[in-house]
Tab-separated table of C-alpha atoms in Angstrom:
chain	number	residue	atom	x	y	z
A	174	MET	CA	0.048	-0.028	0.123
A	175	LEU	CA	1.316	3.386	-0.914
A	176	ASP	CA	1.581	5.545	2.249
A	177	TYR	CA	2.076	9.214	1.053
A	178	PHE	CA	2.775	10.396	4.700
A	179	GLU	CA	5.671	8.017	4.848
A	180	VAL	CA	6.941	9.258	1.372
A	181	ALA	CA	6.607	12.830	2.517
A	182	ALA	CA	8.358	12.143	5.762
A	183	TYR	CA	11.253	10.818	4.196
A	184	ALA	CA	11.366	13.290	1.204
A	185	VAL	CA	11.603	16.409	3.076
A	186	PRO	CA	14.829	15.759	4.810
A	187	ILE	CA	16.273	13.991	1.924
A	188	PHE	CA	15.488	17.239	-0.272
A	189	SER	CA	17.066	19.365	2.446
A	190	LEU	CA	20.422	17.309	2.565
A	191	ALA	CA	20.588	17.343	-1.231
A	192	TYR	CA	20.186	21.065	-1.193
A	193	ALA	CA	22.652	21.623	1.549
A	194	PHE	CA	25.236	19.170	-0.228
A	195	GLU	CA	24.922	21.201	-3.674
A	196	LYS	CA	25.545	24.326	-1.839
A	197	ARG	CA	28.626	23.046	-0.120
A	198	TYR	CA	30.117	20.611	-2.793
A	199	SER	CA	28.655	21.836	-6.033
A	200	GLY	CA	28.666	19.096	-8.720
A	201	LYS	CA	29.653	16.243	-6.588
A	202	PRO	CA	27.181	13.565	-6.400
A	203	ILE	CA	27.335	13.106	-2.565
A	204	MET	CA	23.675	12.614	-2.057
A	205	HIS	CA	23.539	10.053	-4.803
A	206	THR	CA	26.346	8.156	-3.200
A	207	ILE	CA	24.790	8.305	0.208
A	208	MET	CA	21.287	7.371	-0.972
A	209	THR	CA	22.593	4.459	-2.924
A	210	PHE	CA	24.654	3.150	-0.110
A	211	VAL	CA	21.670	3.384	2.274
A	212	MET	CA	19.393	1.467	-0.267
A	213	ALA	CA	22.069	-1.048	-0.890
A	214	ILE	CA	22.662	-1.605	2.821
A	215	ALA	CA	18.922	-1.838	3.368
A	216	THR	CA	18.412	-4.418	0.751
A	217	HIS	CA	21.333	-6.445	1.342
A	218	SER	CA	21.086	-6.822	5.024
A	219	TYR	CA	17.531	-8.314	4.357
A	220	PHE	CA	17.302	-9.839	0.913
A	221	TRP	CA	20.021	-12.727	1.537
A	222	GLN	CA	18.489	-13.879	4.665
A	223	GLN	CA	15.022	-14.590	2.873
A	224	PRO	CA	14.118	-18.129	1.868
A	225	TRP	CA	12.770	-16.960	-1.440
A	226	GLY	CA	14.068	-18.483	-4.708
A	227	MET	CA	15.309	-16.502	-7.528
A	228	ASP	CA	12.474	-17.888	-9.719
A	229	TYR	CA	9.461	-15.425	-10.800
A	230	GLU	CA	6.993	-17.300	-8.557
A	231	SER	CA	8.841	-16.680	-5.712
A	232	LEU	CA	9.824	-13.023	-6.430
A	233	ALA	CA	6.345	-12.040	-7.730
A	234	GLY	CA	5.016	-11.797	-4.102
A	235	ALA	CA	3.865	-8.612	-2.339
A	236	ALA	CA	6.330	-6.465	-0.326
A	237	ASP	CA	6.413	-7.326	3.370
A	238	PRO	CA	6.381	-4.524	5.924
A	239	TYR	CA	10.300	-4.033	5.984
A	240	GLU	CA	10.513	-4.144	2.090
A	241	SER	CA	7.501	-1.749	2.075
A	242	HIS	CA	9.561	0.797	4.150
A	243	VAL	CA	12.360	0.483	2.100
A	244	LEU	CA	10.470	0.911	-1.190
A	245	HIS	CA	9.094	4.039	0.529
A	246	PHE	CA	12.102	5.423	1.474
A	247	SER	CA	13.333	4.753	-2.212
A	248	LEU	CA	10.401	6.431	-3.638
A	249	ALA	CA	10.888	9.449	-1.444
A	250	TYR	CA	14.460	9.861	-2.753
A	251	MET	CA	13.305	9.532	-6.286
A	252	VAL	CA	10.799	12.245	-5.787
A	253	ALA	CA	12.877	14.530	-3.795
A	254	ASP	CA	15.936	13.968	-6.077
A	255	PHE	CA	13.965	14.567	-9.055
A	256	ILE	CA	12.627	17.917	-7.720
A	257	PHE	CA	16.078	18.940	-6.691
A	258	LEU	CA	17.525	17.895	-10.016
A	259	ALA	CA	14.980	19.620	-12.066
A	260	PHE	CA	15.081	22.981	-10.314
A	261	PHE	CA	18.175	23.412	-8.279
A	262	CYS	CA	20.951	21.306	-9.498
A	263	ALA	CA	23.550	22.640	-12.006
A	264	LEU	CA	24.393	19.427	-13.880
A	265	PRO	CA	25.114	19.293	-17.878
A	266	PHE	CA	21.683	18.699	-19.531
A	267	LYS	CA	22.591	15.415	-20.993
A	268	GLU	CA	23.457	13.754	-17.489
A	269	LYS	CA	20.662	15.649	-15.773
A	270	GLY	CA	18.152	14.241	-18.387
A	271	MET	CA	19.678	10.667	-17.696
A	272	TYR	CA	18.921	11.001	-13.893
A	273	LEU	CA	15.514	12.526	-14.352
A	274	LEU	CA	14.455	9.736	-16.569
A	275	HIS	CA	15.738	7.196	-14.248
A	276	HIS	CA	13.987	8.696	-11.520
A	277	ILE	CA	10.718	8.580	-13.453
A	278	ALA	CA	10.983	5.039	-14.439
A	279	ALA	CA	12.156	3.914	-10.954
A	280	SER	CA	9.121	5.812	-9.290
A	281	HIS	CA	6.771	4.202	-11.773
A	282	MET	CA	8.060	0.732	-10.810
A	283	ILE	CA	8.002	1.335	-7.091
A	284	ILE	CA	4.466	2.807	-7.176
A	285	GLY	CA	3.261	0.022	-9.201
A	286	ALA	CA	4.628	-2.442	-6.713
A	287	LEU	CA	3.180	-0.760	-3.838
A	288	ILE	CA	-0.396	-0.094	-5.184
A	289	SER	CA	-0.823	-3.522	-7.068
A	290	HIS	CA	0.581	-5.699	-4.179
A	291	VAL	CA	2.668	-7.852	-6.705
A	292	ASP	CA	6.210	-7.963	-7.700
A	293	GLY	CA	7.321	-6.421	-4.423
A	294	HIS	CA	9.999	-9.048	-3.771
A	295	MET	CA	11.284	-8.751	-7.471
A	296	LEU	CA	11.701	-4.875	-7.083
A	297	PHE	CA	13.500	-5.540	-3.868
A	298	ALA	CA	15.837	-7.937	-5.438
A	299	ALA	CA	16.406	-5.477	-8.217
A	300	MET	CA	17.539	-2.727	-5.524
A	301	THR	CA	20.332	-4.894	-4.531
A	302	CYS	CA	22.029	-3.854	-7.705
A	303	GLU	CA	22.295	-0.372	-6.084
A	304	ILE	CA	25.496	-1.394	-4.715
A	305	SER	CA	27.300	-1.007	-8.037
A	306	ASN	CA	25.988	2.706	-8.071
A	307	ILE	CA	28.158	3.204	-4.639
A	308	PHE	CA	31.330	2.705	-6.909
A	309	LEU	CA	30.033	4.697	-9.806
A	310	ASN	CA	29.055	7.695	-7.747
A	311	GLY	CA	31.990	7.295	-5.409
A	312	ARG	CA	34.390	7.762	-8.247
A	313	GLU	CA	33.257	11.182	-8.932
A	314	LEU	CA	33.993	12.189	-5.293
A	315	LEU	CA	37.758	11.218	-5.631
A	316	PRO	CA	40.187	14.024	-6.532
A	317	PRO	CA	41.827	14.111	-10.194
A	318	SER	CA	45.124	13.013	-8.538
A	319	ALA	CA	43.805	9.762	-7.232
A	320	LYS	CA	44.338	7.848	-10.275
A	321	ILE	CA	44.714	4.451	-8.612
A	322	ALA	CA	41.783	4.861	-6.272
A	323	LYS	CA	39.616	5.559	-9.397
A	324	LEU	CA	40.893	2.558	-11.097
A	325	VAL	CA	40.041	0.316	-7.995
A	326	THR	CA	36.798	2.003	-7.852
A	327	ASP	CA	36.117	1.400	-11.532
A	328	GLY	CA	37.181	-2.351	-11.071
A	329	LEU	CA	34.710	-2.598	-8.124
A	330	PHE	CA	32.067	-0.851	-10.168
A	331	ALA	CA	32.645	-3.377	-13.112
A	332	LEU	CA	32.739	-6.485	-10.658
A	333	THR	CA	29.428	-5.484	-8.822
A	334	PHE	CA	27.875	-4.384	-12.077
A	335	LEU	CA	28.450	-7.830	-13.688
A	336	VAL	CA	27.694	-9.943	-10.469
A	337	TYR	CA	24.549	-8.148	-9.537
A	338	ARG	CA	23.027	-6.911	-12.799
A	339	MET	CA	24.249	-9.590	-15.141
A	340	TRP	CA	24.909	-12.733	-13.390
A	341	TYR	CA	21.999	-13.215	-10.922
A	342	LEU	CA	19.362	-10.494	-11.787
A	343	PHE	CA	18.739	-10.941	-15.381
A	344	PRO	CA	18.395	-14.732	-15.470
A	345	SER	CA	15.929	-14.408	-12.708
A	346	LEU	CA	13.632	-12.203	-14.722
């Protein structure tokens, strides 16, 4: 069930943090890194403890209460960051457009899972892929002189991307 109050309760502080980080660290994806870290930890700490199989029948169930809170938090982030990116962020148009389209698609999927009471487990499983975004966004936080750290971060992104998005997620869908 979609709880508008819960989304608003999460969205207001998330937007405030995004605005403060942009004022202090213009152009750095600090908020994206923090939010993807929170979503990755929230999904990983729970998902791998569940008895579900990776087949569609197991993943097609409705979200349980914990998953529902994580999905509401993720929706709040998508809404708050969409507003922030659209009106307050100084990213190049192409990059901003990519983020905005991603937020629209992700919001649509989350709302659909919360309203229809189906595919909650599947969406939660897909959110474990956020772990690769920690490294993708984290790379942008490193100074230009940190060439080895950037190389390691790129390698970790490639590894987590291949494992989470290619190896286990796509065969399950």
